[in-house]
């Protein structure tokens, strides 16, 4: 394999890789072995015709696709290493020459990690976060616990009111015809949650149990189901149950039931202490973020578009995995929200660019200040991971591998850079 590297504008580069003819010939043979059972050659049983006969009858190009993919897979990793570039995107591959008996040549267009010019980063002056706990904060937390311990009580002597939790049957019609997905039975709905379109919920206020109501709504113009978007619809709705949330009294008895304290005053004091601890941690994070944002703002760099696209792709994949862990596929999520892959990517783009800028600047600070995570700190981190996952430290190292350990050490150095910047900053 031979390689030529051409550096382009905006932190892009083009790698031209030449795979020797004999290596590409070997890839063609591998492609033939993989695909030989697909070909029918007169006079031969399927899969028994020699490669030369298949090439003569079908043309050698029939084997190119797998051979090209194999040749690229076998050589691109070495080309990356040999280039000496810090490549931060997937390659955009273009085949330049593919012909039996000749060298196979392809190019890979890649984004290269940009250089960062640090501005002022020591002694940065930013407002200091003040972790104050107010009486309102304590009452809000108490209200949250009260809500969690509420119970639903059936109501039969009045019509539906705002805030009620009701059970309904409904059937939807457009131009007098029932439409798919517009019918349900025993559907739970909280009035005022705005989980239904338009004024659906508001029109049920004042309706009694057993009463059938006609609810007129219009689907949003951007509704995910194109056949319903922007159309007026009539729903025939029957209210089957009305329930109201009953909150417990906030007294000493309540405090004893939900906590280890016997009085409400003691319980409130505990809530205040826990909120103070939580707000202190939040203030620490806010101070860190403010300092880092200022340092990033003072730095300059030119981020290649392909690097941003790669970060967006990773964020979208991570989001899909989180949705999947909750039992929802990305396709289902897009149906619920009316979003598309493109609109989700566009929404994620600013955050992706911010993540890239922040990481690059912090890495530049690591280099400028010669920050390095100590072996002791790394061992302690591995020990904590081993305890968390209940395994031996050596097993954790084995699972992480050399690349994982290197990445962990770099991440620890970046966090030390954050600590350094905050320690150097002026919080006023």
Tab-separated table of C-alpha atoms in Angstrom:
chain	number	residue	atom	x	y	z
A	1	UNK	CA	0.000	0.000	0.000
A	2	UNK	CA	1.199	3.497	-0.805
A	3	UNK	CA	-0.262	6.740	0.540
A	4	UNK	CA	-0.371	10.375	-0.457
A	5	UNK	CA	-1.708	13.012	1.959
A	6	UNK	CA	-3.063	16.346	0.755
A	7	UNK	CA	-4.084	18.934	3.336
A	8	UNK	CA	-7.070	21.009	2.258
A	9	UNK	CA	-8.779	24.164	3.536
A	10	UNK	CA	-10.942	24.279	6.682
A	11	UNK	CA	-9.111	21.412	8.411
A	12	UNK	CA	-9.940	18.829	5.786
A	13	UNK	CA	-7.509	16.388	4.183
A	14	UNK	CA	-7.525	13.911	1.308
A	15	UNK	CA	-5.794	10.554	1.586
A	16	UNK	CA	-5.009	8.832	-1.717
A	17	UNK	CA	-4.441	5.131	-1.135
A	18	UNK	CA	-2.962	2.818	-3.774
A	19	UNK	CA	-3.481	-0.908	-3.207
A	20	UNK	CA	-1.011	-3.075	-5.218
A	21	UNK	CA	-2.480	-5.095	-8.096
A	22	UNK	CA	-1.621	-8.442	-6.475
A	23	UNK	CA	-3.373	-7.427	-3.223
A	24	UNK	CA	-6.478	-6.386	-5.134
A	25	UNK	CA	-6.332	-9.660	-7.082
A	26	UNK	CA	-6.431	-11.506	-3.746
A	27	UNK	CA	-9.495	-9.427	-2.792
A	28	UNK	CA	-11.158	-10.446	-6.079
A	29	UNK	CA	-10.524	-14.109	-5.287
A	30	UNK	CA	-12.064	-13.637	-1.841
A	31	UNK	CA	-15.057	-11.944	-3.447
A	32	UNK	CA	-15.415	-14.855	-5.856
A	33	UNK	CA	-15.373	-17.427	-3.046
A	34	UNK	CA	-18.020	-15.437	-1.212
A	35	UNK	CA	-20.341	-15.085	-4.220
A	36	UNK	CA	-19.645	-18.138	-6.422
A	37	UNK	CA	-22.926	-19.861	-5.534
A	38	UNK	CA	-24.865	-16.946	-7.049
A	39	UNK	CA	-23.626	-17.604	-10.572
A	40	UNK	CA	-25.059	-20.028	-13.123
A	41	UNK	CA	-22.551	-21.157	-15.765
A	42	UNK	CA	-23.601	-23.648	-18.482
A	43	UNK	CA	-21.814	-26.970	-18.081
A	44	UNK	CA	-21.045	-26.443	-14.386
A	45	UNK	CA	-22.943	-27.137	-11.218
A	46	UNK	CA	-23.712	-23.999	-9.186
A	47	UNK	CA	-20.634	-22.852	-7.301
A	48	UNK	CA	-18.283	-25.145	-9.243
A	49	UNK	CA	-17.390	-22.924	-12.205
A	50	UNK	CA	-13.865	-21.429	-12.043
A	51	UNK	CA	-13.402	-17.714	-11.464
A	52	UNK	CA	-12.156	-17.158	-15.015
A	53	UNK	CA	-15.383	-18.598	-16.485
A	54	UNK	CA	-17.561	-16.456	-14.203
A	55	UNK	CA	-15.576	-13.345	-15.168
A	56	UNK	CA	-15.833	-14.195	-18.854
A	57	UNK	CA	-19.593	-14.792	-18.714
A	58	UNK	CA	-20.642	-12.060	-16.282
A	59	UNK	CA	-17.729	-9.615	-16.563
A	60	UNK	CA	-15.082	-9.098	-13.877
A	61	UNK	CA	-17.050	-6.115	-12.563
A	62	UNK	CA	-19.506	-8.502	-10.939
A	63	UNK	CA	-16.868	-9.184	-8.259
A	64	UNK	CA	-15.769	-5.576	-7.752
A	65	UNK	CA	-18.150	-4.457	-5.001
A	66	UNK	CA	-17.069	-6.956	-2.347
A	67	UNK	CA	-13.431	-6.791	-3.476
A	68	UNK	CA	-13.395	-2.994	-3.215
A	69	UNK	CA	-15.001	-3.058	0.238
A	70	UNK	CA	-12.507	-5.680	1.427
A	71	UNK	CA	-9.520	-3.749	0.040
A	72	UNK	CA	-10.671	-0.552	1.739
A	73	UNK	CA	-11.309	-2.351	5.049
A	74	UNK	CA	-7.845	-3.923	4.892
A	75	UNK	CA	-5.964	-0.694	4.144
A	76	UNK	CA	-7.814	2.335	5.519
A	77	UNK	CA	-6.783	1.769	9.156
A	78	UNK	CA	-3.113	1.572	8.149
A	79	UNK	CA	-3.542	4.665	5.965
A	80	UNK	CA	-4.959	6.598	8.939
A	81	UNK	CA	-1.978	5.620	11.101
A	82	UNK	CA	0.577	6.311	8.381
A	83	UNK	CA	-0.934	9.729	7.592
A	84	UNK	CA	0.003	11.044	11.036
A	85	UNK	CA	-3.228	13.063	11.035
A	86	UNK	CA	-5.649	13.311	13.951
A	87	UNK	CA	-8.741	12.282	11.971
A	88	UNK	CA	-12.078	13.175	13.589
A	89	UNK	CA	-14.699	12.076	11.047
A	90	UNK	CA	-15.752	9.128	8.993
A	91	UNK	CA	-14.058	8.997	5.590
A	92	UNK	CA	-15.890	10.040	2.447
A	93	UNK	CA	-14.602	7.365	0.059
A	94	UNK	CA	-14.255	7.824	-3.698
A	95	UNK	CA	-12.964	5.061	-5.996
A	96	UNK	CA	-10.449	6.490	-8.467
A	97	UNK	CA	-9.253	3.331	-10.244
A	98	UNK	CA	-10.575	-0.216	-10.204
A	99	UNK	CA	-9.458	-2.583	-12.957
A	100	UNK	CA	-8.320	-6.177	-13.012
A	101	UNK	CA	-4.550	-6.467	-13.228
A	102	UNK	CA	-3.964	-2.889	-12.049
A	103	UNK	CA	-3.520	-1.209	-8.687
A	104	UNK	CA	-6.743	-0.261	-6.932
A	105	UNK	CA	-6.783	3.432	-6.020
A	106	UNK	CA	-9.232	5.249	-3.771
A	107	UNK	CA	-9.381	8.547	-1.910
A	108	UNK	CA	-10.690	9.290	1.567
A	109	UNK	CA	-11.856	12.812	2.389
A	110	UNK	CA	-11.583	13.346	6.157
A	111	UNK	CA	-11.852	16.066	8.776
A	112	UNK	CA	-8.731	16.759	10.830
A	113	UNK	CA	-8.753	17.885	14.438
A	114	UNK	CA	-8.404	21.687	14.319
A	115	UNK	CA	-5.751	23.660	16.105
A	116	UNK	CA	-6.976	25.876	18.944
A	117	UNK	CA	-5.640	29.322	19.706
A	118	UNK	CA	-6.251	29.989	23.376
A	119	UNK	CA	-7.183	33.495	24.419
A	120	UNK	CA	-7.201	34.596	28.046
A	121	UNK	CA	-7.830	31.541	30.219
A	122	UNK	CA	-6.239	32.300	33.580
A	123	UNK	CA	-7.858	34.670	36.035
A	124	UNK	CA	-11.177	34.685	34.175
A	125	UNK	CA	-13.750	36.826	35.981
A	126	UNK	CA	-17.296	35.445	36.146
A	127	UNK	CA	-20.304	35.916	38.465
A	128	UNK	CA	-20.275	33.533	41.422
A	129	UNK	CA	-23.298	31.275	41.810
A	130	UNK	CA	-24.988	31.745	45.201
A	131	UNK	CA	-26.544	28.553	46.598
A	132	UNK	CA	-29.405	30.063	48.604
A	133	UNK	CA	-32.346	28.021	49.933
A	134	UNK	CA	-35.555	29.989	50.406
A	135	UNK	CA	-38.740	29.173	52.299
A	136	UNK	CA	-40.419	28.860	48.901
A	137	UNK	CA	-37.901	26.165	47.891
A	138	UNK	CA	-38.708	24.160	51.026
A	139	UNK	CA	-42.456	24.513	50.470
A	140	UNK	CA	-42.112	23.448	46.812
A	141	UNK	CA	-40.204	20.317	47.835
A	142	UNK	CA	-42.794	19.572	50.510
A	143	UNK	CA	-45.567	20.040	47.952
A	144	UNK	CA	-43.830	17.552	45.648
A	145	UNK	CA	-43.795	14.901	48.407
A	146	UNK	CA	-47.428	15.693	49.178
A	147	UNK	CA	-48.338	15.137	45.513
A	148	UNK	CA	-46.448	11.834	45.488
A	149	UNK	CA	-48.501	10.646	48.462
A	150	UNK	CA	-51.859	11.759	47.107
A	151	UNK	CA	-54.644	9.342	46.224
A	152	UNK	CA	-57.330	9.340	43.572
A	153	UNK	CA	-60.909	9.498	44.801
A	154	UNK	CA	-63.888	8.738	42.577
A	155	UNK	CA	-66.348	11.601	42.061
A	156	UNK	CA	-69.956	10.964	41.031
A	157	UNK	CA	-71.867	14.056	42.171
A	158	UNK	CA	-70.467	16.662	39.804
A	159	UNK	CA	-69.334	17.089	36.183
A	160	UNK	CA	-65.739	17.127	34.886
A	161	UNK	CA	-63.557	19.976	36.175
A	162	UNK	CA	-60.075	21.212	35.331
A	163	UNK	CA	-57.391	18.961	36.890
A	164	UNK	CA	-59.630	15.879	37.067
A	165	UNK	CA	-58.340	12.501	35.956
A	166	UNK	CA	-61.019	10.876	33.825
A	167	UNK	CA	-61.609	7.658	31.871
A	168	UNK	CA	-63.185	8.056	28.447
A	169	UNK	CA	-64.234	6.164	25.319
A	170	UNK	CA	-63.891	8.101	22.088
A	171	UNK	CA	-64.269	7.723	18.338
A	172	UNK	CA	-62.910	10.259	15.838
A	173	UNK	CA	-64.393	11.183	12.458
A	174	UNK	CA	-63.236	13.294	9.510
A	175	UNK	CA	-65.876	14.221	6.948
A	176	UNK	CA	-68.178	11.719	8.648
A	177	UNK	CA	-65.772	8.805	8.245
A	178	UNK	CA	-63.926	7.118	11.148
A	179	UNK	CA	-60.159	7.336	10.727
A	180	UNK	CA	-57.422	4.904	11.728
A	181	UNK	CA	-56.100	5.418	15.269
A	182	UNK	CA	-58.999	7.684	16.217
A	183	UNK	CA	-60.858	5.234	18.449
A	184	UNK	CA	-60.102	4.061	22.002
A	185	UNK	CA	-61.839	2.649	25.063
A	186	UNK	CA	-61.074	3.217	28.758
A	187	UNK	CA	-58.558	5.901	27.885
A	188	UNK	CA	-57.083	7.763	30.912
A	189	UNK	CA	-56.861	11.537	30.509
A	190	UNK	CA	-55.917	14.357	32.884
A	191	UNK	CA	-57.850	17.530	32.122
A	192	UNK	CA	-55.382	20.373	31.681
A	193	UNK	CA	-52.445	18.129	30.697
A	194	UNK	CA	-52.753	19.266	27.039
A	195	UNK	CA	-51.823	15.763	25.920
A	196	UNK	CA	-54.642	15.877	23.347
A	197	UNK	CA	-54.741	18.215	20.373
A	198	UNK	CA	-56.339	21.631	20.227
A	199	UNK	CA	-59.157	22.245	22.785
A	200	UNK	CA	-60.142	18.589	23.197
A	201	UNK	CA	-59.741	18.557	26.994
A	202	UNK	CA	-61.345	21.948	27.627
A	203	UNK	CA	-64.508	20.853	25.779
A	204	UNK	CA	-65.011	17.994	28.273
A	205	UNK	CA	-65.238	20.333	31.258
A	206	UNK	CA	-68.827	20.356	32.535
A	207	UNK	CA	-69.714	16.930	31.097
A	208	UNK	CA	-71.220	14.301	33.391
A	209	UNK	CA	-70.515	10.590	33.761
A	210	UNK	CA	-72.333	8.629	31.066
A	211	UNK	CA	-72.885	11.713	28.934
A	212	UNK	CA	-71.761	11.603	25.308
A	213	UNK	CA	-70.119	14.802	24.145
A	214	UNK	CA	-69.266	15.981	20.647
A	215	UNK	CA	-65.810	17.543	20.592
A	216	UNK	CA	-64.687	19.547	17.547
A	217	UNK	CA	-60.960	20.039	16.999
A	218	UNK	CA	-58.482	20.741	14.208
A	219	UNK	CA	-55.292	18.718	13.798
A	220	UNK	CA	-52.083	20.824	13.742
A	221	UNK	CA	-50.730	21.655	10.294
A	222	UNK	CA	-47.437	19.937	11.220
A	223	UNK	CA	-49.098	16.802	12.650
A	224	UNK	CA	-46.944	13.691	12.150
A	225	UNK	CA	-49.701	11.804	10.299
A	226	UNK	CA	-49.842	13.652	6.982
A	227	UNK	CA	-53.354	12.381	6.167
A	228	UNK	CA	-54.697	14.149	9.290
A	229	UNK	CA	-52.562	17.308	9.304
A	230	UNK	CA	-54.587	20.518	9.289
A	231	UNK	CA	-57.944	18.742	9.060
A	232	UNK	CA	-61.006	19.403	11.276
A	233	UNK	CA	-62.292	16.377	13.179
A	234	UNK	CA	-65.285	15.421	15.309
A	235	UNK	CA	-64.795	13.166	18.339
A	236	UNK	CA	-67.719	11.453	20.048
A	237	UNK	CA	-66.633	11.108	23.666
A	238	UNK	CA	-68.248	9.322	26.598
A	239	UNK	CA	-67.057	10.141	30.140
A	240	UNK	CA	-66.977	6.876	32.139
A	241	UNK	CA	-65.187	7.858	35.355
A	242	UNK	CA	-64.148	11.046	37.140
A	243	UNK	CA	-61.432	11.004	39.770
A	244	UNK	CA	-59.908	13.814	41.745
A	245	UNK	CA	-56.548	13.920	43.460
A	246	UNK	CA	-56.850	14.074	47.265
A	247	UNK	CA	-53.808	15.502	49.050
A	248	UNK	CA	-52.852	14.494	52.612
A	249	UNK	CA	-52.671	17.181	55.308
A	250	UNK	CA	-49.202	18.600	55.944
A	251	UNK	CA	-48.973	17.852	59.662
A	252	UNK	CA	-46.825	15.912	62.119
A	253	UNK	CA	-48.596	12.673	61.196
A	254	UNK	CA	-47.656	13.173	57.545
A	255	UNK	CA	-44.030	13.896	58.510
A	256	UNK	CA	-43.893	10.651	60.499
A	257	UNK	CA	-45.272	8.647	57.546
A	258	UNK	CA	-42.912	9.957	54.878
A	259	UNK	CA	-39.719	10.477	56.889
A	260	UNK	CA	-37.776	9.460	59.999
A	261	UNK	CA	-38.919	12.609	61.804
A	262	UNK	CA	-41.821	12.919	64.220
A	263	UNK	CA	-42.652	16.581	63.607
A	264	UNK	CA	-43.195	18.708	60.554
A	265	UNK	CA	-40.649	21.271	61.799
A	266	UNK	CA	-37.912	18.629	62.029
A	267	UNK	CA	-38.871	17.272	58.586
A	268	UNK	CA	-38.725	20.761	57.061
A	269	UNK	CA	-35.284	21.337	58.630
A	270	UNK	CA	-34.057	18.115	56.992
A	271	UNK	CA	-35.514	19.177	53.631
A	272	UNK	CA	-33.725	22.529	53.931
A	273	UNK	CA	-30.383	20.820	54.729
A	274	UNK	CA	-30.682	18.457	51.774
A	275	UNK	CA	-31.664	21.303	49.453
A	276	UNK	CA	-28.654	23.301	50.662
A	277	UNK	CA	-26.347	20.390	49.809
A	278	UNK	CA	-28.004	19.956	46.412
A	279	UNK	CA	-27.818	23.673	45.612
A	280	UNK	CA	-24.158	23.801	46.643
A	281	UNK	CA	-23.374	21.053	44.141
A	282	UNK	CA	-25.421	22.850	41.489
A	283	UNK	CA	-23.558	26.093	42.236
A	284	UNK	CA	-20.219	24.306	41.862
A	285	UNK	CA	-21.314	22.967	38.477
A	286	UNK	CA	-22.635	26.386	37.441
A	287	UNK	CA	-19.326	28.046	38.388
A	288	UNK	CA	-17.422	25.450	36.374
A	289	UNK	CA	-19.696	25.906	33.359
A	290	UNK	CA	-19.451	29.710	33.499
A	291	UNK	CA	-15.657	29.659	33.693
A	292	UNK	CA	-15.289	27.103	30.903
A	293	UNK	CA	-17.778	28.939	28.663
A	294	UNK	CA	-15.791	32.149	29.078
A	295	UNK	CA	-12.513	30.414	28.245
A	296	UNK	CA	-14.121	28.809	25.166
A	297	UNK	CA	-15.508	32.195	24.131
A	298	UNK	CA	-11.980	33.664	24.300
A	299	UNK	CA	-10.480	30.892	22.129
A	300	UNK	CA	-10.564	30.594	18.350
A	301	UNK	CA	-10.648	27.575	16.042
A	302	UNK	CA	-12.119	26.479	12.714
A	303	UNK	CA	-14.235	23.363	13.115
A	304	UNK	CA	-14.728	21.290	9.940
A	305	UNK	CA	-18.349	20.583	9.037
A	306	UNK	CA	-17.703	16.837	8.897
A	307	UNK	CA	-16.588	16.883	12.541
A	308	UNK	CA	-19.886	18.478	13.591
A	309	UNK	CA	-21.847	15.973	11.513
A	310	UNK	CA	-19.999	13.112	13.213
A	311	UNK	CA	-20.810	14.521	16.672
A	312	UNK	CA	-24.486	14.950	15.728
A	313	UNK	CA	-24.571	11.362	14.480
A	314	UNK	CA	-23.138	10.113	17.784
A	315	UNK	CA	-25.646	12.186	19.783
A	316	UNK	CA	-28.559	10.861	17.714
A	317	UNK	CA	-27.386	7.258	18.162
A	318	UNK	CA	-26.994	7.825	21.908
A	319	UNK	CA	-30.511	9.314	22.080
A	320	UNK	CA	-31.896	6.318	20.187
A	321	UNK	CA	-30.224	3.940	22.657
A	322	UNK	CA	-31.726	5.823	25.605
A	323	UNK	CA	-35.180	5.681	23.987
A	324	UNK	CA	-34.728	1.958	23.345
A	325	UNK	CA	-33.859	1.372	27.012
A	326	UNK	CA	-37.274	2.864	27.837
A	327	UNK	CA	-38.995	0.547	25.387
A	328	UNK	CA	-39.512	3.161	22.661
A	329	UNK	CA	-37.869	2.959	19.244
A	330	UNK	CA	-36.613	6.095	17.515
A	331	UNK	CA	-39.238	5.546	14.810
A	332	UNK	CA	-42.021	5.488	17.405
A	333	UNK	CA	-40.643	8.616	19.071
A	334	UNK	CA	-40.670	10.444	15.728
A	335	UNK	CA	-44.285	9.363	15.164
A	336	UNK	CA	-45.298	10.681	18.593
A	337	UNK	CA	-43.527	14.017	18.165
A	338	UNK	CA	-43.913	14.566	14.429
A	339	UNK	CA	-40.140	15.033	14.104
A	340	UNK	CA	-37.860	13.595	11.416
A	341	UNK	CA	-34.241	12.454	11.544
A	342	UNK	CA	-33.219	15.660	9.764
A	343	UNK	CA	-35.151	17.902	12.168
A	344	UNK	CA	-33.683	16.062	15.171
A	345	UNK	CA	-30.176	16.479	13.751
A	346	UNK	CA	-30.790	20.177	13.175
A	347	UNK	CA	-32.029	20.545	16.747
A	348	UNK	CA	-28.922	18.782	18.087
A	349	UNK	CA	-26.429	20.706	15.958
A	350	UNK	CA	-25.835	23.718	18.291
A	351	UNK	CA	-25.194	21.418	21.248
A	352	UNK	CA	-22.896	19.253	19.122
A	353	UNK	CA	-20.804	22.255	18.096
A	354	UNK	CA	-20.669	23.462	21.704
A	355	UNK	CA	-19.447	20.063	22.891
A	356	UNK	CA	-16.711	20.020	20.265
A	357	UNK	CA	-15.515	23.554	21.054
A	358	UNK	CA	-15.488	22.874	24.790
A	359	UNK	CA	-13.544	19.629	24.462
A	360	UNK	CA	-10.991	21.125	22.061
A	361	UNK	CA	-10.356	24.132	24.301
A	362	UNK	CA	-9.980	22.002	27.423
A	363	UNK	CA	-7.554	19.729	25.580
A	364	UNK	CA	-5.602	22.836	24.556
A	365	UNK	CA	-5.440	23.894	28.231
A	366	UNK	CA	-4.217	20.396	29.137
A	367	UNK	CA	-1.399	20.780	26.602
A	368	UNK	CA	-0.564	24.382	27.569
A	369	UNK	CA	-0.330	23.582	31.296
A	370	UNK	CA	1.201	20.092	30.886
A	371	UNK	CA	-1.687	18.575	32.842
A	372	UNK	CA	-1.611	14.802	33.166
A	373	UNK	CA	-3.649	12.408	35.262
A	374	UNK	CA	-1.293	10.651	37.668
A	375	UNK	CA	-0.928	6.860	37.707
A	376	UNK	CA	-2.273	6.918	41.257
A	377	UNK	CA	-5.401	8.836	40.185
A	378	UNK	CA	-5.954	6.398	37.312
A	379	UNK	CA	-5.576	3.384	39.623
A	380	UNK	CA	-8.047	4.924	42.085
A	381	UNK	CA	-10.552	5.473	39.289
A	382	UNK	CA	-10.180	1.862	38.140
A	383	UNK	CA	-10.553	0.680	41.737
A	384	UNK	CA	-13.821	2.627	42.078
A	385	UNK	CA	-15.098	1.171	38.807
A	386	UNK	CA	-14.188	-2.327	40.007
A	387	UNK	CA	-16.126	-1.796	43.232
A	388	UNK	CA	-19.128	-0.428	41.326
A	389	UNK	CA	-19.249	-3.394	38.938
A	390	UNK	CA	-18.144	-5.903	41.597
A	391	UNK	CA	-15.145	-7.258	39.720
A	392	UNK	CA	-11.353	-7.318	40.006
A	393	UNK	CA	-9.408	-4.211	38.959
A	394	UNK	CA	-7.320	-6.277	36.487
A	395	UNK	CA	-10.546	-7.490	34.864
A	396	UNK	CA	-11.715	-3.883	34.444
A	397	UNK	CA	-8.408	-3.046	32.726
A	398	UNK	CA	-8.732	-6.074	30.473
A	399	UNK	CA	-12.269	-5.100	29.423
A	400	UNK	CA	-11.315	-1.459	28.796
A	401	UNK	CA	-8.244	-2.372	26.777
A	402	UNK	CA	-5.381	-0.080	25.890
A	403	UNK	CA	-7.567	2.373	23.963
A	404	UNK	CA	-10.144	2.600	26.746
A	405	UNK	CA	-7.504	3.236	29.408
A	406	UNK	CA	-5.909	5.915	27.232
A	407	UNK	CA	-9.307	7.581	26.728
A	408	UNK	CA	-10.041	7.458	30.470
A	409	UNK	CA	-6.698	9.090	31.256
A	410	UNK	CA	-7.392	11.848	28.711
A	411	UNK	CA	-10.865	12.435	30.179
A	412	UNK	CA	-9.394	12.698	33.679
A	413	UNK	CA	-6.831	15.227	32.439
A	414	UNK	CA	-9.641	17.286	30.886
A	415	UNK	CA	-11.507	17.322	34.222
A	416	UNK	CA	-8.284	18.415	35.944
A	417	UNK	CA	-8.101	21.254	33.401
A	418	UNK	CA	-11.601	22.334	34.474
A	419	UNK	CA	-10.511	22.285	38.137
A	420	UNK	CA	-7.413	24.298	37.214
A	421	UNK	CA	-9.427	26.961	35.374
A	422	UNK	CA	-11.910	27.331	38.246
A	423	UNK	CA	-9.083	27.589	40.790
A	424	UNK	CA	-7.465	30.319	38.683
A	425	UNK	CA	-10.721	32.184	38.040
A	426	UNK	CA	-12.075	35.208	39.912
A	427	UNK	CA	-15.606	34.422	41.068
A	428	UNK	CA	-17.250	37.711	41.993
